[in-house]
mmCIF file of C-alpha atoms and ligand atoms in Angstrom:
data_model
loop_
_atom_site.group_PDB
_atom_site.id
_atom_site.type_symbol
_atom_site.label_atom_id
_atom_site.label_comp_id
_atom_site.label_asym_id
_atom_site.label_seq_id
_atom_site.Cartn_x
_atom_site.Cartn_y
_atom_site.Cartn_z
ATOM 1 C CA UNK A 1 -10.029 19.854 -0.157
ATOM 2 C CA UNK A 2 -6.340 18.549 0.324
ATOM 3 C CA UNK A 3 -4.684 18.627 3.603
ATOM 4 C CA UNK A 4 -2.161 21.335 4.060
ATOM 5 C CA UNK A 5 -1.662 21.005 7.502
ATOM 6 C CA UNK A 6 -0.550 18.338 9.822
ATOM 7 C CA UNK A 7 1.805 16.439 11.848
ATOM 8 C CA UNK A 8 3.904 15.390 9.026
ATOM 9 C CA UNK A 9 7.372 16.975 7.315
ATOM 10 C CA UNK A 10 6.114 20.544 6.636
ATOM 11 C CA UNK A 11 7.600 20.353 2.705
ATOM 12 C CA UNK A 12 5.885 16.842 2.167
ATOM 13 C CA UNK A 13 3.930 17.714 -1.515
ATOM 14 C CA UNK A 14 0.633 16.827 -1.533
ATOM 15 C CA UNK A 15 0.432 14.252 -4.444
ATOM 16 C CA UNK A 16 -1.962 11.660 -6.104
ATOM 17 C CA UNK A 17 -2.736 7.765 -5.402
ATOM 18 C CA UNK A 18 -3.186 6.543 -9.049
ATOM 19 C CA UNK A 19 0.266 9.048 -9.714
ATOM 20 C CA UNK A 20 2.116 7.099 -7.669
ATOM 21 C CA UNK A 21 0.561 3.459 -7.865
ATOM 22 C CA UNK A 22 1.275 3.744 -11.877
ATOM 23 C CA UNK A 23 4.804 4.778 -10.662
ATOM 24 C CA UNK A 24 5.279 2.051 -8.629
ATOM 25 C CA UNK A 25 3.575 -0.935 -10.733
ATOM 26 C CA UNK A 26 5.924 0.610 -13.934
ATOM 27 C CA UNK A 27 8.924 -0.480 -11.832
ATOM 28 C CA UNK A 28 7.638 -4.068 -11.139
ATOM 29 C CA UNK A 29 9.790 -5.976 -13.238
ATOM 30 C CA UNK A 30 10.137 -9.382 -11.426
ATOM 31 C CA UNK A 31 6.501 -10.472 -10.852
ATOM 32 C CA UNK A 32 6.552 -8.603 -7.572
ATOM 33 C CA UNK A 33 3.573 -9.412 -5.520
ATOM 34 C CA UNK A 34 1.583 -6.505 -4.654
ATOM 35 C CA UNK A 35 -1.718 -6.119 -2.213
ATOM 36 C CA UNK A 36 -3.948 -3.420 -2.460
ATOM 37 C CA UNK A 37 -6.170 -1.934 0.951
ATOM 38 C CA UNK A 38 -9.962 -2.014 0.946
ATOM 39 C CA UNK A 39 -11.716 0.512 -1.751
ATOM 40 C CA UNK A 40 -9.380 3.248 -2.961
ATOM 41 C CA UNK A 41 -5.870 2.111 -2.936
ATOM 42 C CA UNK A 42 -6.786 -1.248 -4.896
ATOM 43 C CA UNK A 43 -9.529 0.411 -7.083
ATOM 44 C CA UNK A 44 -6.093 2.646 -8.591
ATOM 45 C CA UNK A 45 -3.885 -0.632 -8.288
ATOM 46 C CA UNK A 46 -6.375 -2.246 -10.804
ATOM 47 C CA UNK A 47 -6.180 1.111 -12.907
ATOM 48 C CA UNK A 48 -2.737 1.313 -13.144
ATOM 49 C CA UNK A 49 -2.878 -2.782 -15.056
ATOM 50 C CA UNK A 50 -3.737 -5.812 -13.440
ATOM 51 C CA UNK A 51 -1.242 -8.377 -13.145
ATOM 52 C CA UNK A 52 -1.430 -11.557 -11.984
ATOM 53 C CA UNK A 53 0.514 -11.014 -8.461
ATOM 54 C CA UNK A 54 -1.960 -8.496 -7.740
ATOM 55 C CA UNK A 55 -4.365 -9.158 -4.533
ATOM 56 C CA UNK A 56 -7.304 -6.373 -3.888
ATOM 57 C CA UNK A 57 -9.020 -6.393 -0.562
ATOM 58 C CA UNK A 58 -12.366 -6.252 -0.101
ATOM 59 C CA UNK A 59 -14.676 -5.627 3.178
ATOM 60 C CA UNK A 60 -12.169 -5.063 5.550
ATOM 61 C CA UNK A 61 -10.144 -1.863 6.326
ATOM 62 C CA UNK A 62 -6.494 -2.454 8.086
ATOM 63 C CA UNK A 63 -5.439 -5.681 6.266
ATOM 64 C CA UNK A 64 -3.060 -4.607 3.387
ATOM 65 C CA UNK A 65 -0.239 -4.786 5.926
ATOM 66 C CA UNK A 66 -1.366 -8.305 6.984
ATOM 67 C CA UNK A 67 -1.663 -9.983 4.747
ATOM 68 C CA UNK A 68 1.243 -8.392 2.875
ATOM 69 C CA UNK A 69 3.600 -9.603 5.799
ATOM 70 C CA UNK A 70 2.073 -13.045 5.255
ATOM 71 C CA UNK A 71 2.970 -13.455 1.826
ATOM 72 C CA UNK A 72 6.747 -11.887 2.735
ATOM 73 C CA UNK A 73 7.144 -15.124 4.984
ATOM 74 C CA UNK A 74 5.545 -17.279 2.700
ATOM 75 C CA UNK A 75 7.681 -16.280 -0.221
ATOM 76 C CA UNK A 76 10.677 -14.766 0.948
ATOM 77 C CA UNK A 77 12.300 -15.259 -2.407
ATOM 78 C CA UNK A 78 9.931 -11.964 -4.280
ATOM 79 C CA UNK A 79 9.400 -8.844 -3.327
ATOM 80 C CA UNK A 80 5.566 -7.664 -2.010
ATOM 81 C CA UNK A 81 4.351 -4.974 -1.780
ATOM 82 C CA UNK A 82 1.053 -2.951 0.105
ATOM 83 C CA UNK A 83 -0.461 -0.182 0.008
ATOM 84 C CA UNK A 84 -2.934 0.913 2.842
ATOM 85 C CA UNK A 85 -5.065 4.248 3.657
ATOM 86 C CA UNK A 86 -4.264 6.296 6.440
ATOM 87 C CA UNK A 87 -7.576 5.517 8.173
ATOM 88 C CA UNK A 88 -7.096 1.818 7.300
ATOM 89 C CA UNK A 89 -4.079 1.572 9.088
ATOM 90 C CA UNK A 90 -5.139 3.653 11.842
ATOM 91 C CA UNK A 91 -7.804 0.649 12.683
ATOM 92 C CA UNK A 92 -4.484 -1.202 12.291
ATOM 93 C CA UNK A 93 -1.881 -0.103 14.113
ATOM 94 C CA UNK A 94 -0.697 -3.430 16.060
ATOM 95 C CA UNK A 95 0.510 -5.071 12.505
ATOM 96 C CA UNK A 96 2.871 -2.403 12.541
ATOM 97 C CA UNK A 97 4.543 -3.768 15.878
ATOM 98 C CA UNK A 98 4.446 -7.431 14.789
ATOM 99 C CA UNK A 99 6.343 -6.422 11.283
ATOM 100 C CA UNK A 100 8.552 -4.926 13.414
ATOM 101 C CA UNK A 101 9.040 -7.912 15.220
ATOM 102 C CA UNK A 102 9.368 -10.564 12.145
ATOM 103 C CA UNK A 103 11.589 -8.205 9.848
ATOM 104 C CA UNK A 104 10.625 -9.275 6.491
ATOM 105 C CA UNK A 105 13.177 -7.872 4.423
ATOM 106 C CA UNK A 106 11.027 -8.272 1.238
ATOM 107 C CA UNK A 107 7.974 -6.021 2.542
ATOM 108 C CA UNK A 108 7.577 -2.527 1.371
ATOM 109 C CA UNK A 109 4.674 -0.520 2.541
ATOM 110 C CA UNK A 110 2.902 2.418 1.324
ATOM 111 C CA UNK A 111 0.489 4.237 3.128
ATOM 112 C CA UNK A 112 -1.582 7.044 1.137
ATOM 113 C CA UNK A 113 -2.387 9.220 3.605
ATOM 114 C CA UNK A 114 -5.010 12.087 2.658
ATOM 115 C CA UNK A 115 -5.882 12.315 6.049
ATOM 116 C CA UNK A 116 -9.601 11.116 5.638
ATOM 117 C CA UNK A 117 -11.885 8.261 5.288
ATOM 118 C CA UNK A 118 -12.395 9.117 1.272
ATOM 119 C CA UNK A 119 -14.928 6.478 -0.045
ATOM 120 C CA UNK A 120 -17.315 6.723 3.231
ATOM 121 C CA UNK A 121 -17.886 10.729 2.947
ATOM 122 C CA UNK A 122 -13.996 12.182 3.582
ATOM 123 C CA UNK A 123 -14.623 11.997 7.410
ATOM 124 C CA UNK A 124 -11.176 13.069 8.854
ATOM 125 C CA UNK A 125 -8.770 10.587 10.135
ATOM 126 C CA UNK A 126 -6.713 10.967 13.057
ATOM 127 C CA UNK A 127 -3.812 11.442 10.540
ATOM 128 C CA UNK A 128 -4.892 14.626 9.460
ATOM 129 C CA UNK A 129 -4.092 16.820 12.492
ATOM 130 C CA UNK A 130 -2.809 14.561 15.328
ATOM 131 C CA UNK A 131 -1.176 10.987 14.190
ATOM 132 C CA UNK A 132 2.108 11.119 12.696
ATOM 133 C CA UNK A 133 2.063 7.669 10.586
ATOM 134 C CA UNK A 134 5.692 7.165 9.972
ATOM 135 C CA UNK A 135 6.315 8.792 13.948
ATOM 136 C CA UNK A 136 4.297 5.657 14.688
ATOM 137 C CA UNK A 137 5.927 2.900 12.908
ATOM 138 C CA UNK A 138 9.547 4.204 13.858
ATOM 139 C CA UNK A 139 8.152 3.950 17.151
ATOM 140 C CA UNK A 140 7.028 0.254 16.869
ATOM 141 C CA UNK A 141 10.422 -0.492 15.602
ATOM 142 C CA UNK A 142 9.963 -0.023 11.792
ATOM 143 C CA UNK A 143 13.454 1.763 11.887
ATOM 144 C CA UNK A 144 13.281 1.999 7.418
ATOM 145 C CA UNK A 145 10.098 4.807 7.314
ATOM 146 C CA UNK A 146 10.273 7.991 5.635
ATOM 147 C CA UNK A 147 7.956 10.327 4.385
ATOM 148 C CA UNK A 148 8.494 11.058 0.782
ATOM 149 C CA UNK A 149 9.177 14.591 -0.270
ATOM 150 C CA UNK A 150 7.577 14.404 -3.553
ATOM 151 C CA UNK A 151 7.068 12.139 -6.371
ATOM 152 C CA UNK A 152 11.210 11.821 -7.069
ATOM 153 C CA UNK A 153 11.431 11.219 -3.788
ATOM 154 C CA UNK A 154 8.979 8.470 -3.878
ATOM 155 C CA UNK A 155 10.553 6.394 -6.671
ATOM 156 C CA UNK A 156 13.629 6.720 -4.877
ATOM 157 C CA UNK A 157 12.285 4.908 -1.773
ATOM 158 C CA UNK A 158 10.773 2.537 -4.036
ATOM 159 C CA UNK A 159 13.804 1.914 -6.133
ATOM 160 C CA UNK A 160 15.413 1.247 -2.306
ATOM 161 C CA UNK A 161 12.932 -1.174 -1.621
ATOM 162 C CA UNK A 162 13.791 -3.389 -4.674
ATOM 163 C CA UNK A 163 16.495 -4.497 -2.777
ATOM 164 C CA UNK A 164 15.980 -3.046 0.635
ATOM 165 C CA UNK A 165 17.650 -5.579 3.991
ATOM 166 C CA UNK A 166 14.395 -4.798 6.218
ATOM 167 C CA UNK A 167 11.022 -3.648 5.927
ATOM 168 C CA UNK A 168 10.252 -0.582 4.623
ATOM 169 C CA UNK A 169 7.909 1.506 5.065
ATOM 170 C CA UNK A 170 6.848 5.079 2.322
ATOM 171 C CA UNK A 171 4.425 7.449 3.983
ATOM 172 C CA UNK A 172 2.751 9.684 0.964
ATOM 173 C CA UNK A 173 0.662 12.680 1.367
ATOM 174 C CA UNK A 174 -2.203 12.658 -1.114
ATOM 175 C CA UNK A 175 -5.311 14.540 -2.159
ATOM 176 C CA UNK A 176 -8.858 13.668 -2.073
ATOM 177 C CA UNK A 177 -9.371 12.105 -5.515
ATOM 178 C CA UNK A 178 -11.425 8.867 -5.557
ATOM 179 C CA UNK A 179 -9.972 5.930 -6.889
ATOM 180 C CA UNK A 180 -9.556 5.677 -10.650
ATOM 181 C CA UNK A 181 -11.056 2.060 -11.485
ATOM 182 C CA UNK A 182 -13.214 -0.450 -9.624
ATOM 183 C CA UNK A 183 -11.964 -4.303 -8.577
ATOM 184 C CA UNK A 184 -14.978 -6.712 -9.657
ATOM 185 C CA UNK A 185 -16.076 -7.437 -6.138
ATOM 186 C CA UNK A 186 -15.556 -11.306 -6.691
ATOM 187 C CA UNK A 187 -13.434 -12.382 -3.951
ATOM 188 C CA UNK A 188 -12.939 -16.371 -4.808
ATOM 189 C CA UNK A 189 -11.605 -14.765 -8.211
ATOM 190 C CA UNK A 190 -9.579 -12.664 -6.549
ATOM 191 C CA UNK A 191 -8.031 -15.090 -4.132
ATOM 192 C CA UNK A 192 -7.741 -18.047 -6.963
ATOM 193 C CA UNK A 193 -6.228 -15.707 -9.198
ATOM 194 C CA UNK A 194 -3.380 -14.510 -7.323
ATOM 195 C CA UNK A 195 -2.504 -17.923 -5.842
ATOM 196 C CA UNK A 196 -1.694 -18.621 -9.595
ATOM 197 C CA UNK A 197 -0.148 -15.280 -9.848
ATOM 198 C CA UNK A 198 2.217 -16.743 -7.479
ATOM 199 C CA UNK A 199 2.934 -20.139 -8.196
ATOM 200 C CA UNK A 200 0.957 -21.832 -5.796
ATOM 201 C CA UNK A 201 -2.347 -23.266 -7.561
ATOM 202 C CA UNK A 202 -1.764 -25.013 -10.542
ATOM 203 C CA UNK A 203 -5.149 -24.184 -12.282
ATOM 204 C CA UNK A 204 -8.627 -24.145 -11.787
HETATM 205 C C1 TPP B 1 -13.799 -2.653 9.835
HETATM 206 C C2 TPP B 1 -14.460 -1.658 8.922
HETATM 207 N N1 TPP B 1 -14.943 -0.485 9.413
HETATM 208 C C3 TPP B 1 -15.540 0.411 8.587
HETATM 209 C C4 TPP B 1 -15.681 0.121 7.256
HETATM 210 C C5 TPP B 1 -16.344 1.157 6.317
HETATM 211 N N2 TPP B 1 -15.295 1.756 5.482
HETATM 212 C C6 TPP B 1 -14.946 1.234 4.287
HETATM 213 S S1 TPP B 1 -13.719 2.080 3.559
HETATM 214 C C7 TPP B 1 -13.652 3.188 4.828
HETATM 215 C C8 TPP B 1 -12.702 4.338 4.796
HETATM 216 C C9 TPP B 1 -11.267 3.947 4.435
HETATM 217 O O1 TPP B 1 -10.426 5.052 4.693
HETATM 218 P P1 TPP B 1 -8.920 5.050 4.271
HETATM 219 O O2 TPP B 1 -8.298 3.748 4.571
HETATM 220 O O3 TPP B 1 -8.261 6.261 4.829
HETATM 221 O O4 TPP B 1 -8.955 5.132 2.679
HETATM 222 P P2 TPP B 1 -9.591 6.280 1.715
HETATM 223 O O5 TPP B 1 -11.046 5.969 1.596
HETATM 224 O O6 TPP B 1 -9.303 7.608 2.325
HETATM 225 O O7 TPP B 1 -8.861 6.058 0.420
HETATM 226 C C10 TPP B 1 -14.598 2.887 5.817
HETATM 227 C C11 TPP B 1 -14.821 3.673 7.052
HETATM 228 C C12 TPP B 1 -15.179 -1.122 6.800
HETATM 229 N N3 TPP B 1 -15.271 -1.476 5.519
HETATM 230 N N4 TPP B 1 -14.579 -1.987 7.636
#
């Protein structure tokens, strides 16, 4: 069952997570950092290729955004990206005000919204009837948000964020496919292996 209706841009296609996360990743040419959201969003981030500036939550819905803004002060010098579920983000909301606030111009955010909670039975989100996402964020301040139209549309606003002034944020609307691949739930890996993804362990 994909959404049809909703809050958002009446022409906004209805397109795919792993679509667009292969997409994006393709266009990573500069060791880009990128963080993928609890379950779905990093199970297709792993699909589309690891690479070593890759970071997949576990646990914990809501902190793709986070953490993402986090490594854009950190390392203001590369480019991160995040990618979030609509009813991650919608436990969330707040970050959206504080990256507001802090104007990282290196963050891009994606939030794949299919308007359910997928991986826990496709409950619906608030997002798929009432909560305008990118509404929201211009609201907290988040001036750069746009829903994509389709999937040219979409690597437009990502080619824009390769060298985007101020955070940016790229609502998609997406269907109800599961993720394609599955992180090995081994979170010291995870962490160690992205801190040498981006320079800041020297081995272990
Ligand atoms: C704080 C918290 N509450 C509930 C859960 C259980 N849970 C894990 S994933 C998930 C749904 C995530 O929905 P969304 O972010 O929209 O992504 P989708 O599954 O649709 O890809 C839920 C409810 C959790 N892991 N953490």
């Amino acid at each position: 069952m994909s959404k049809q209706a909703g809050p958002h841009a009446p022409n906004t296609k209805v397109m795919n997570r792993f679509d667009l996360t292969s997409r994006l990743v393709s266009k990573l040419k500069k060791e880009e950092a990128v963080i993928g959201g609890i379950g779905n969003t990093n199970f297709d981030l792993w699909a589309a290729g690891h690479r070593p500036q890759n970071f997949y939550m576990l646990g914990s819905m809501g902190l793709a955004f986070p953490i993402a803004l986090g490594v854009a002060l950190a390392q203001p010098n590369r480019r991160i990206f995040a990618l979030e579920g609509d009813g991650s983000l919608v436990m969330q909301l707040g970050c959206l005000s504080t990256i507001a606030t802090l104007k990282p111009k290196n963050l891009a955010m994606i939030v794949m919204d299919n308007g359910m909670y997928q991986i826990t039975g496709a409950q619906p989100t608030p997002a798929a009837a009432t909560t305008d996402l990118i509404a929201v964020a211009i609201g907290c301040g988040l001036t750069n948000a746009s829903w994509a139209a389709d999937e040219e549309d979409f690597e437009r606003l990502v080619d824009l964020s390769l060298t985007a002034t101020e955070p940016m944020l790229i609502g998609v609307r997406i269907d109800d496919k599961p993720g394609t691949g599955a992180t090995r739930r081994d979170p010291v890996q995870i962490r160690e292996r992205f801190m040498l993804g981006l320079g800041t362990r020297e081995g272990f």
